[in-house]
Coordinates of C-alpha atoms and ligand atoms in Angstrom, one line a residue:
M1330 CA -19.1 7.7 -0.8
K1331 CA -16.1 10.0 -1.3
V1332 CA -12.7 10.0 0.4
Y1333 CA -11.2 13.3 1.5
K1334 CA -7.6 13.3 2.6
F1335 CA -6.2 16.3 4.4
G1336 CA -2.4 16.6 4.6
G1337 CA -0.1 17.9 7.4
T1338 CA -0.4 21.6 6.6
S1339 CA -4.2 21.3 6.4
V1340 CA -4.1 20.4 10.1
G1341 CA -0.9 22.3 10.9
T1342 CA -2.4 24.8 13.5
A1343 CA -5.6 25.2 15.5
E1344 CA -6.9 27.7 12.9
R1345 CA -6.3 25.3 10.0
F1346 CA -8.0 22.5 11.9
R1347 CA -11.1 24.6 12.4
A1348 CA -11.1 25.6 8.7
L1349 CA -11.7 22.0 7.9
I1350 CA -15.1 22.0 9.5
P1351 CA -17.0 23.6 6.6
L1352 CA -15.1 21.5 4.1
I1353 CA -16.1 18.3 5.9
N1354 CA -19.6 19.2 6.9
D1355 CA -21.4 19.0 3.6
D1356 CA -24.1 16.6 2.4
T1357 CA -21.6 14.0 1.1
N1358 CA -21.0 10.6 2.8
K1359 CA -17.3 10.5 3.3
I1360 CA -14.3 8.9 4.8
V1361 CA -11.9 11.6 6.0
V1362 CA -8.3 10.4 6.0
L1363 CA -6.0 12.6 8.1
S1364 CA -2.2 13.1 8.2
A1365 CA -0.3 14.1 11.3
M1366 CA 0.0 17.8 12.0
A1367 CA 2.8 19.4 9.9
G1368 CA 6.2 18.7 11.4
T1369 CA 5.0 16.0 13.8
T1370 CA 6.2 12.9 11.8
N1371 CA 9.6 14.6 11.2
A1372 CA 9.9 15.3 15.0
L1373 CA 8.9 11.7 15.8
A1374 CA 11.5 10.4 13.3
E1375 CA 14.2 12.6 14.9
M1376 CA 13.1 11.2 18.3
S1377 CA 13.4 7.7 17.0
A1378 CA 16.9 8.4 15.5
L1379 CA 18.0 9.6 19.0
F1380 CA 16.5 6.4 20.5
S1381 CA 18.3 4.3 17.9
D1382 CA 21.6 6.1 18.7
G1383 CA 21.2 5.2 22.4
K1384 CA 20.6 8.9 23.3
K1385 CA 17.5 8.1 25.4
N1386 CA 17.7 11.3 27.5
E1387 CA 17.8 13.5 24.4
A1388 CA 14.9 11.6 23.0
K1389 CA 12.9 12.0 26.2
N1390 CA 13.6 15.8 26.2
K1391 CA 12.4 16.0 22.7
C1392 CA 9.3 14.1 23.6
E1393 CA 8.6 16.4 26.5
A1394 CA 9.0 19.5 24.4
M1395 CA 6.6 18.1 21.8
R1396 CA 4.1 17.2 24.5
K1397 CA 4.1 20.9 25.6
Q1398 CA 3.6 22.1 22.1
Y1399 CA 0.7 19.8 21.7
H1400 CA -0.9 21.1 24.9
T1401 CA -0.6 24.7 23.5
V1402 CA -2.3 23.6 20.3
I1403 CA -5.1 21.9 22.3
D1404 CA -5.7 25.1 24.4
A1405 CA -6.1 27.1 21.1
L1406 CA -8.2 24.4 19.4
F1407 CA -11.1 23.7 21.8
A1408 CA -13.6 26.2 23.2
S1409 CA -15.1 23.9 25.9
E1410 CA -13.4 22.6 29.0
T1411 CA -14.9 19.1 28.5
W1412 CA -13.4 18.5 25.0
S1413 CA -10.2 20.3 25.9
L1414 CA -9.7 18.1 29.0
K1415 CA -10.3 15.0 26.9
A1416 CA -7.8 16.1 24.3
H1417 CA -5.1 16.9 27.0
D1418 CA -5.6 13.5 28.5
Y1419 CA -5.3 11.8 25.2
A1420 CA -2.2 13.7 24.3
D1421 CA -0.6 12.8 27.6
E1422 CA -1.5 9.2 27.1
Q1423 CA 0.3 9.2 23.7
F1424 CA 3.4 10.9 24.9
L1425 CA 3.6 8.7 28.0
Y1426 CA 3.4 5.7 25.7
I1427 CA 6.4 7.0 23.6
E1428 CA 8.4 7.6 26.8
S1429 CA 7.6 4.1 28.0
L1430 CA 9.1 2.7 24.7
F1431 CA 12.4 4.5 25.5
S1432 CA 12.8 2.3 28.6
R1433 CA 12.9 -0.7 26.2
E1434 CA 15.4 -1.7 23.6
Y1435 CA 15.4 0.2 20.3
S1436 CA 13.8 -1.8 17.5
R1437 CA 12.4 -1.0 14.0
H1438 CA 9.0 -2.1 15.5
N1439 CA 9.3 0.4 18.4
E1440 CA 10.2 3.1 15.9
K1441 CA 7.1 2.4 13.9
R1442 CA 5.0 2.6 17.0
I1443 CA 6.5 6.0 17.7
L1444 CA 5.9 7.2 14.1
A1445 CA 2.3 6.2 14.3
R1446 CA 1.4 8.6 17.1
G1447 CA 1.0 11.7 14.9
E1448 CA -1.9 10.4 12.9
L1449 CA -3.5 8.9 16.1
L1450 CA -3.4 12.4 17.7
S1451 CA -4.6 14.4 14.7
T1452 CA -7.6 12.1 14.1
V1453 CA -8.7 12.1 17.7
F1454 CA -8.5 15.9 17.7
L1455 CA -10.7 16.2 14.6
Y1456 CA -13.2 13.8 16.1
F1457 CA -13.3 15.8 19.4
L1458 CA -13.6 19.1 17.5
L1459 CA -16.5 17.9 15.4
S1460 CA -18.2 16.5 18.5
E1461 CA -17.7 19.8 20.3
T1462 CA -19.2 21.6 17.3
G1463 CA -22.2 19.3 17.3
I1464 CA -21.4 17.5 14.1
P1465 CA -21.8 13.7 14.4
S1466 CA -18.9 11.7 13.1
V1467 CA -17.2 8.4 13.9
L1468 CA -13.6 7.4 14.3
V1469 CA -12.6 4.1 12.6
P1470 CA -9.0 3.1 13.5
A1471 CA -6.9 2.4 10.4
L1472 CA -5.1 -0.3 12.4
N1473 CA -8.4 -2.3 12.3
F1474 CA -8.4 -2.6 8.5
M1475 CA -5.3 -1.2 6.8
R1476 CA -2.7 -3.9 6.1
I1477 CA 0.4 -4.6 4.0
D1478 CA 1.6 -8.0 2.8
K1479 CA 5.0 -9.5 3.1
D1480 CA 6.2 -7.4 0.1
G1481 CA 4.9 -4.2 1.7
E1482 CA 2.1 -4.0 -0.8
P1483 CA -1.5 -3.3 0.3
D1484 CA -3.4 -6.5 1.1
Y1485 CA -6.5 -5.5 -0.8
F1486 CA -8.6 -8.5 0.2
Y1487 CA -7.9 -8.0 3.9
I1488 CA -8.5 -4.2 3.7
R1489 CA -11.8 -4.6 1.8
E1490 CA -13.2 -7.2 4.1
N1491 CA -12.2 -5.5 7.3
L1492 CA -13.2 -2.0 6.2
K1493 CA -16.6 -3.4 5.1
R1494 CA -17.1 -4.9 8.6
E1495 CA -16.0 -1.6 10.3
L1496 CA -18.3 0.5 8.0
A1497 CA -21.3 -1.9 8.5
A1498 CA -21.0 -1.3 12.3
V1499 CA -21.4 2.5 11.8
N1500 CA -24.0 2.4 9.1
D1501 CA -25.7 5.8 9.2
E1502 CA -22.7 8.0 9.9
K1503 CA -22.0 10.5 7.1
I1504 CA -18.5 11.4 8.4
I1505 CA -16.0 8.7 9.1
I1506 CA -12.6 9.7 10.2
T1507 CA -9.5 7.5 9.9
Q1508 CA -5.7 7.8 10.0
G1509 CA -3.6 8.0 6.9
Y1510 CA -0.1 6.6 6.7
I1511 CA -0.4 3.9 9.4
C1512 CA -1.2 0.2 8.9
R1513 CA -0.4 -3.2 10.1
N1514 CA 2.2 -5.5 8.5
V1515 CA 2.0 -9.2 7.8
F1516 CA 2.8 -9.9 11.4
G1517 CA 0.0 -7.7 12.7
E1518 CA 2.5 -5.1 14.0
T1519 CA 2.1 -1.4 13.6
D1520 CA 3.8 -0.3 10.4
N1521 CA 3.4 2.5 7.8
L1522 CA 3.1 3.2 4.1
R1523 CA 6.3 5.3 4.1
R1524 CA 6.7 9.0 4.3
G1525 CA 3.9 10.9 2.7
G1526 CA 1.8 7.7 2.8
S1527 CA -1.6 9.3 3.7
D1528 CA -2.2 10.0 0.0
Y1529 CA -1.7 6.3 -0.5
S1530 CA -4.1 5.4 2.4
A1531 CA -6.7 7.6 0.8
T1532 CA -6.6 5.9 -2.6
I1533 CA -6.3 2.5 -1.1
I1534 CA -9.5 3.2 0.9
G1535 CA -11.1 4.7 -2.2
A1536 CA -10.4 1.6 -4.1
A1537 CA -11.6 -0.7 -1.3
V1538 CA -15.0 1.0 -1.0
G1539 CA -15.4 1.8 -4.7
A1540 CA -15.5 5.6 -3.9
E1541 CA -17.0 8.0 -6.3
E1542 CA -14.0 10.3 -5.9
V1543 CA -10.9 10.8 -3.8
Q1544 CA -10.0 14.3 -2.9
I1545 CA -6.5 15.1 -1.8
W1546 CA -6.5 18.5 0.1
T1547 CA -3.1 20.2 0.5
D1548 CA -1.5 23.6 0.6
I1549 CA -1.4 24.3 -3.1
S1550 CA -4.1 24.6 -5.8
G1551 CA -3.4 21.3 -7.6
F1552 CA -0.6 19.8 -9.6
H1553 CA 1.8 22.3 -11.0
N1554 CA 3.8 22.0 -14.2
N1555 CA 7.1 22.1 -12.4
D1556 CA 8.3 21.8 -8.8
P1557 CA 7.3 25.1 -7.0
R1558 CA 10.0 24.5 -4.4
Y1559 CA 12.7 25.1 -7.0
V1560 CA 11.0 27.0 -9.9
E1561 CA 9.1 30.3 -9.9
N1562 CA 6.0 30.9 -11.9
T1563 CA 4.9 27.3 -12.1
R1564 CA 1.3 26.9 -13.4
V1565 CA -1.5 24.6 -12.2
I1566 CA -2.5 21.8 -14.6
R1567 CA -6.3 21.3 -14.7
S1568 CA -6.3 17.7 -15.8
L1569 CA -3.9 14.8 -15.9
S1570 CA -4.3 11.1 -16.8
F1571 CA -3.6 8.4 -14.2
D1572 CA -0.5 7.5 -16.1
E1573 CA 0.8 11.0 -16.2
A1574 CA 0.1 11.7 -12.6
A1575 CA 1.7 8.4 -11.6
E1576 CA 4.9 9.1 -13.5
L1577 CA 5.2 12.6 -12.0
A1578 CA 4.5 11.3 -8.5
Y1579 CA 6.9 8.4 -8.9
F1580 CA 9.6 10.8 -10.3
G1581 CA 9.5 13.2 -7.4
A1582 CA 6.4 15.5 -7.5
K1583 CA 5.9 15.6 -3.7
I1584 CA 2.2 16.6 -4.0
L1585 CA 1.4 12.9 -4.3
H1586 CA 2.9 9.8 -2.7
P1587 CA 4.8 7.8 -5.4
S1588 CA 2.4 4.8 -5.3
S1589 CA -0.8 6.7 -4.6
V1590 CA -2.2 6.8 -8.1
N1591 CA -2.2 3.0 -8.6
P1592 CA -5.2 2.1 -6.5
A1593 CA -7.3 4.9 -8.1
R1594 CA -6.2 3.8 -11.6
M1595 CA -7.0 0.2 -10.8
K1596 CA -10.6 1.1 -10.0
N1597 CA -10.9 4.1 -12.3
I1598 CA -11.7 6.5 -9.4
P1599 CA -11.2 10.2 -10.2
V1600 CA -8.6 11.9 -7.9
R1601 CA -9.1 15.6 -7.3
L1602 CA -6.3 17.7 -5.9
K1603 CA -7.5 20.7 -3.9
N1604 CA -6.2 23.6 -1.8
T1605 CA -7.5 23.9 1.8
M1606 CA -6.4 27.6 1.9
E1607 CA -8.3 28.3 -1.4
P1608 CA -11.2 25.7 -1.4
S1609 CA -13.0 27.4 -4.3
D1610 CA -10.0 26.9 -6.6
E1611 CA -10.7 24.2 -9.2
G1612 CA -7.5 22.3 -8.6
T1613 CA -6.4 19.3 -10.7
L1614 CA -8.6 16.4 -11.8
V1615 CA -6.8 13.1 -12.4
T1616 CA -8.8 10.6 -14.5
S1617 CA -8.4 8.0 -17.2
A1618 CA -8.8 10.6 -19.9
S1619 CA -5.7 11.8 -21.6
I1620 CA -5.4 15.1 -23.4
P1621 CA -2.2 15.0 -25.3
V1622 CA -0.1 18.1 -25.1
D1623 CA 3.6 18.3 -26.2
Y1624 CA 4.8 19.1 -22.7
K1625 CA 2.7 18.9 -19.6
A1626 CA 5.0 18.9 -16.5
V1627 CA 8.4 18.3 -15.2
A1628 CA 9.4 16.5 -11.9
A1629 CA 12.7 15.5 -10.3
K1630 CA 13.7 12.5 -8.2
D1631 CA 16.8 12.8 -6.1
G1632 CA 18.8 10.1 -4.3
I1633 CA 19.6 8.1 -7.4
T1634 CA 22.6 5.9 -7.9
V1635 CA 23.8 4.9 -11.3
L1636 CA 25.6 1.6 -12.0
R1637 CA 27.4 1.1 -15.3
I1638 CA 28.2 -2.5 -16.1
R1639 CA 30.6 -3.2 -18.9
S1640 CA 31.7 -6.5 -20.3
D1641 CA 33.1 -7.5 -23.7
R1642 CA 31.4 -10.9 -23.2
M1643 CA 28.1 -9.0 -23.6
L1644 CA 28.8 -8.6 -27.4
M1645 CA 26.4 -10.8 -29.3
A1646 CA 25.6 -12.8 -26.2
Y1647 CA 22.2 -13.7 -24.9
G1648 CA 21.1 -14.2 -21.3
F1649 CA 23.3 -11.3 -20.1
M1650 CA 20.6 -9.0 -19.1
R1651 CA 18.8 -11.8 -17.3
R1652 CA 21.9 -12.5 -15.2
I1653 CA 22.2 -8.8 -14.3
F1654 CA 18.5 -8.4 -13.4
E1655 CA 18.6 -11.5 -11.3
V1656 CA 21.1 -9.8 -9.0
F1657 CA 18.7 -6.9 -8.4
E1658 CA 15.8 -9.3 -7.9
A1659 CA 17.8 -11.3 -5.3
Y1660 CA 18.4 -8.1 -3.4
K1661 CA 14.8 -6.8 -3.9
T1662 CA 16.1 -3.6 -5.4
P1663 CA 13.9 -2.0 -8.1
I1664 CA 15.5 -0.5 -11.2
D1665 CA 14.3 2.8 -12.4
M1666 CA 16.1 3.7 -15.7
I1667 CA 18.0 1.5 -18.1
T1668 CA 20.1 2.2 -21.2
T1669 CA 22.1 -0.4 -23.1
S1670 CA 24.8 -0.6 -25.8
E1671 CA 26.4 -3.7 -27.3
V1672 CA 28.9 -4.1 -24.5
S1673 CA 27.5 -2.1 -21.6
L1674 CA 24.4 -1.4 -19.6
S1675 CA 23.7 1.5 -17.3
L1676 CA 20.9 1.4 -14.8
T1677 CA 19.7 3.4 -11.8
I1678 CA 18.3 2.5 -8.4
D1679 CA 16.9 4.7 -5.7
D1680 CA 17.4 2.3 -2.8
P1681 CA 21.1 1.9 -2.1
T1682 CA 20.6 -0.4 1.0
S1683 CA 22.1 -3.5 -0.8
L1684 CA 24.4 -1.6 -3.1
E1685 CA 27.6 -3.2 -1.8
D1686 CA 26.3 -6.7 -2.2
I1687 CA 24.9 -5.9 -5.6
V1688 CA 28.2 -4.5 -6.9
K1689 CA 30.0 -7.6 -5.5
S1690 CA 27.6 -10.0 -7.3
L1691 CA 27.8 -8.0 -10.5
G1692 CA 31.6 -8.3 -10.4
S1693 CA 31.4 -11.8 -11.8
I1694 CA 29.5 -10.5 -14.8
G1695 CA 31.6 -7.4 -15.8
N1696 CA 33.3 -4.2 -14.6
V1697 CA 31.0 -2.1 -12.5
E1698 CA 31.2 1.7 -12.0
V1699 CA 29.0 3.4 -9.4
E1700 CA 28.1 7.1 -9.2
R1701 CA 25.9 8.5 -6.5
E1702 CA 24.0 11.8 -6.0
Q1703 CA 22.2 11.6 -9.3
T1704 CA 18.8 13.0 -10.1
I1705 CA 16.2 11.7 -12.6
I1706 CA 14.3 14.5 -14.4
C1707 CA 11.0 13.3 -15.8
V1708 CA 9.3 15.3 -18.5
V1709 CA 5.6 14.3 -19.0
G1710 CA 4.0 15.1 -22.3
D1711 CA 3.1 13.5 -25.6
F1712 CA 5.8 11.0 -26.6
R1713 CA 3.7 8.5 -28.5
P1714 CA 5.5 6.4 -31.1
G1715 CA 5.3 7.9 -34.5
K1716 CA 5.4 11.4 -33.3
V1717 CA 8.1 13.5 -35.1
G1718 CA 10.4 16.0 -33.5
S1719 CA 11.9 13.9 -30.7
A1720 CA 11.5 16.7 -28.2
P1721 CA 14.3 19.0 -29.3
E1722 CA 13.3 21.6 -26.7
I1723 CA 14.2 19.3 -23.8
F1724 CA 17.8 18.9 -25.0
E1725 CA 18.1 22.6 -26.0
A1726 CA 17.1 23.5 -22.4
L1727 CA 19.7 21.1 -21.0
N1728 CA 22.4 22.2 -23.4
E1729 CA 24.7 23.4 -20.7
I1730 CA 24.2 20.5 -18.4
P1731 CA 26.0 17.1 -18.5
V1732 CA 23.3 14.5 -19.4
K1733 CA 24.2 11.1 -18.0
M1734 CA 21.4 8.9 -19.4
I1735 CA 18.3 9.3 -21.5
S1736 CA 15.2 7.1 -21.5
Y1737 CA 13.0 7.7 -24.5
G1738 CA 10.5 5.3 -25.9
G1739 CA 9.8 3.4 -22.7
S1740 CA 6.7 5.4 -22.0
E1741 CA 4.2 7.2 -24.2
N1742 CA 3.9 9.9 -21.6
S1743 CA 7.4 10.6 -20.5
V1744 CA 11.0 11.0 -21.1
S1745 CA 13.5 10.6 -18.3
I1746 CA 17.0 12.1 -18.1
L1747 CA 19.7 11.5 -15.6
I1748 CA 21.8 14.4 -14.4
N1749 CA 24.0 15.3 -11.4
T1750 CA 21.9 16.4 -8.4
S1751 CA 24.0 19.5 -8.3
D1752 CA 22.6 20.5 -11.7
K1753 CA 18.9 19.9 -10.7
T1754 CA 17.7 23.4 -9.9
V1755 CA 19.3 24.9 -13.1
A1756 CA 17.8 22.0 -15.2
L1757 CA 14.3 22.4 -13.7
R1758 CA 14.4 26.2 -14.3
S1759 CA 15.7 26.1 -17.9
L1760 CA 13.2 23.3 -18.7
S1761 CA 10.3 25.6 -17.5
L1762 CA 11.6 28.5 -19.5
K1763 CA 11.8 26.4 -22.7
L1764 CA 8.8 24.1 -22.3
F1765 CA 6.3 26.5 -20.7
P1766 CA 7.3 29.9 -22.0
E1767 CA 3.9 31.4 -21.4
A1768 CA 4.1 30.7 -17.6
Ligands
LIG2663 P1 0.6 17.4 2.4 O1 1.2 17.7 3.8 O2 -0.7 18.1 2.3 O3 0.6 16.0 2.1 P2 3.0 17.8 0.8 O4 3.9 18.8 1.3 O5 3.2 16.4 0.9 O6 1.5 18.2 1.4 O7 2.7 18.1 -0.8 C1 2.4 19.4 -1.2 C2 3.7 20.1 -1.7 O8 4.2 19.5 -2.8 C3 3.5 21.5 -2.2 O9 3.5 22.5 -1.1 C4 4.7 21.7 -3.1 O10 5.7 22.4 -2.5 C5 5.2 20.3 -3.4 N1 5.2 20.0 -4.8 C6 6.3 19.4 -5.4 N2 6.1 19.3 -6.7 C7 4.8 19.7 -7.0 C8 4.0 19.9 -8.1 N3 4.4 19.5 -9.3 N4 2.8 20.5 -8.0 C9 2.4 20.9 -6.8 N5 3.1 20.8 -5.7 C10 4.3 20.2 -5.7
LIG2664 N1 2.5 12.0 8.5 C1 3.2 11.2 7.5 C2 4.4 11.9 6.9 O1 4.7 13.0 7.3 C3 2.3 10.8 6.4 C4 1.7 12.0 5.5 O2 1.8 13.1 5.9 O3 1.2 11.7 4.4 O4 5.1 11.3 6.2
LIG2665 MG1 2.1 14.7 1.3

């Protein structure tokens, strides 16, 4: 069994949808995990924001415009009246459902119900399209098996048991289609795995069924050595270890959801990144094997806030860090980077939801300074202890840029550097020139 995940651009238009047929219709038993069509989740999120602001009429107009766009796609997608009619009916049903929510009160739960429509639509379209083409497949709803626990983590036991039951009911089918991104929460309500979460769905499913391989099909031929949205002449990396891929994904490489490597690493399932526009390209293979190279790739994570805590009482004291960390634990706020001196500690967070409360609580420990709009640059390479050289090229490349924090030695695979977000593009470009001069 393999898992194939197709992202939004892979189902962005009727042509792209049809281009999936030969990729799916091979001899492999597979679970196809699908994202919403490109732009759909953004549009649903905008609609929910209008709903939450009490602008129900604007939300309704947006919904109507989207319904029309979907009908145009359906006209281009299906050749036969039978399947086209079924698809039109299904789309109408989904958009009517969204409109019916607008007559209720806004709630986070209703928002999540709205956000879930994109994947429900795309998977039904693929199922109808394969049926029209005469290719047997079966649609297994993700909401029947995908579930997160009270901490928002995948509930592997529940997922494995329920997916097993769903798959046993469709024993002989070679192609199983399901939705990425959507799940149920601990209350059984519709929820999601956060933006870009279909990658995570794919690896969670892969781990649950013990898949031979998970393939992530997107709009680029694999993992590049820098962010192609900001840097020209980036190059594809043929192989990455789970740890390297996880760090790059966590530190901003959009090609993979930040948590998506964990389930594959846990069960040692290879993850292959492939391009739907260039299916014969080799792409990138992520496995447990690590091939050390001085510098492999660079990624950047925005939206970082740095907190600097200073207290003379910290000098020679013990228990200080514990007290600081307890504050973050109390507010369920993960810390990304940390650096310390005798009397101060700097740390970064990417979730500012509880920032005010955190700063207030830290006030009893020391002076707190906060700076927003920071970016963590993560350089993945060979930083094993004992290696000489301390990566001078990184700091030469960043010579002209104010460096706020450096984390070296925490990981064998990466060095993290905090800079102002306004310096990000320059930093990424000069790192590419210095670290990958052959590109
Ligand atoms: P999908 O809709 O298929 O999930 P995404 O847009 O989420 O696709 O991810 C693919 C995009 O990730 C690429 O088009 C590229 O712009 C961006 N990206 C950012 N960093 C990297 C990287 N290091 N390697 C490849 N792509 C990257
Ligand atoms: N459709 C969702 C999103 O746009 C999930 C995904 O594409 O992976 O975030
Ligand atoms: Mg994605």
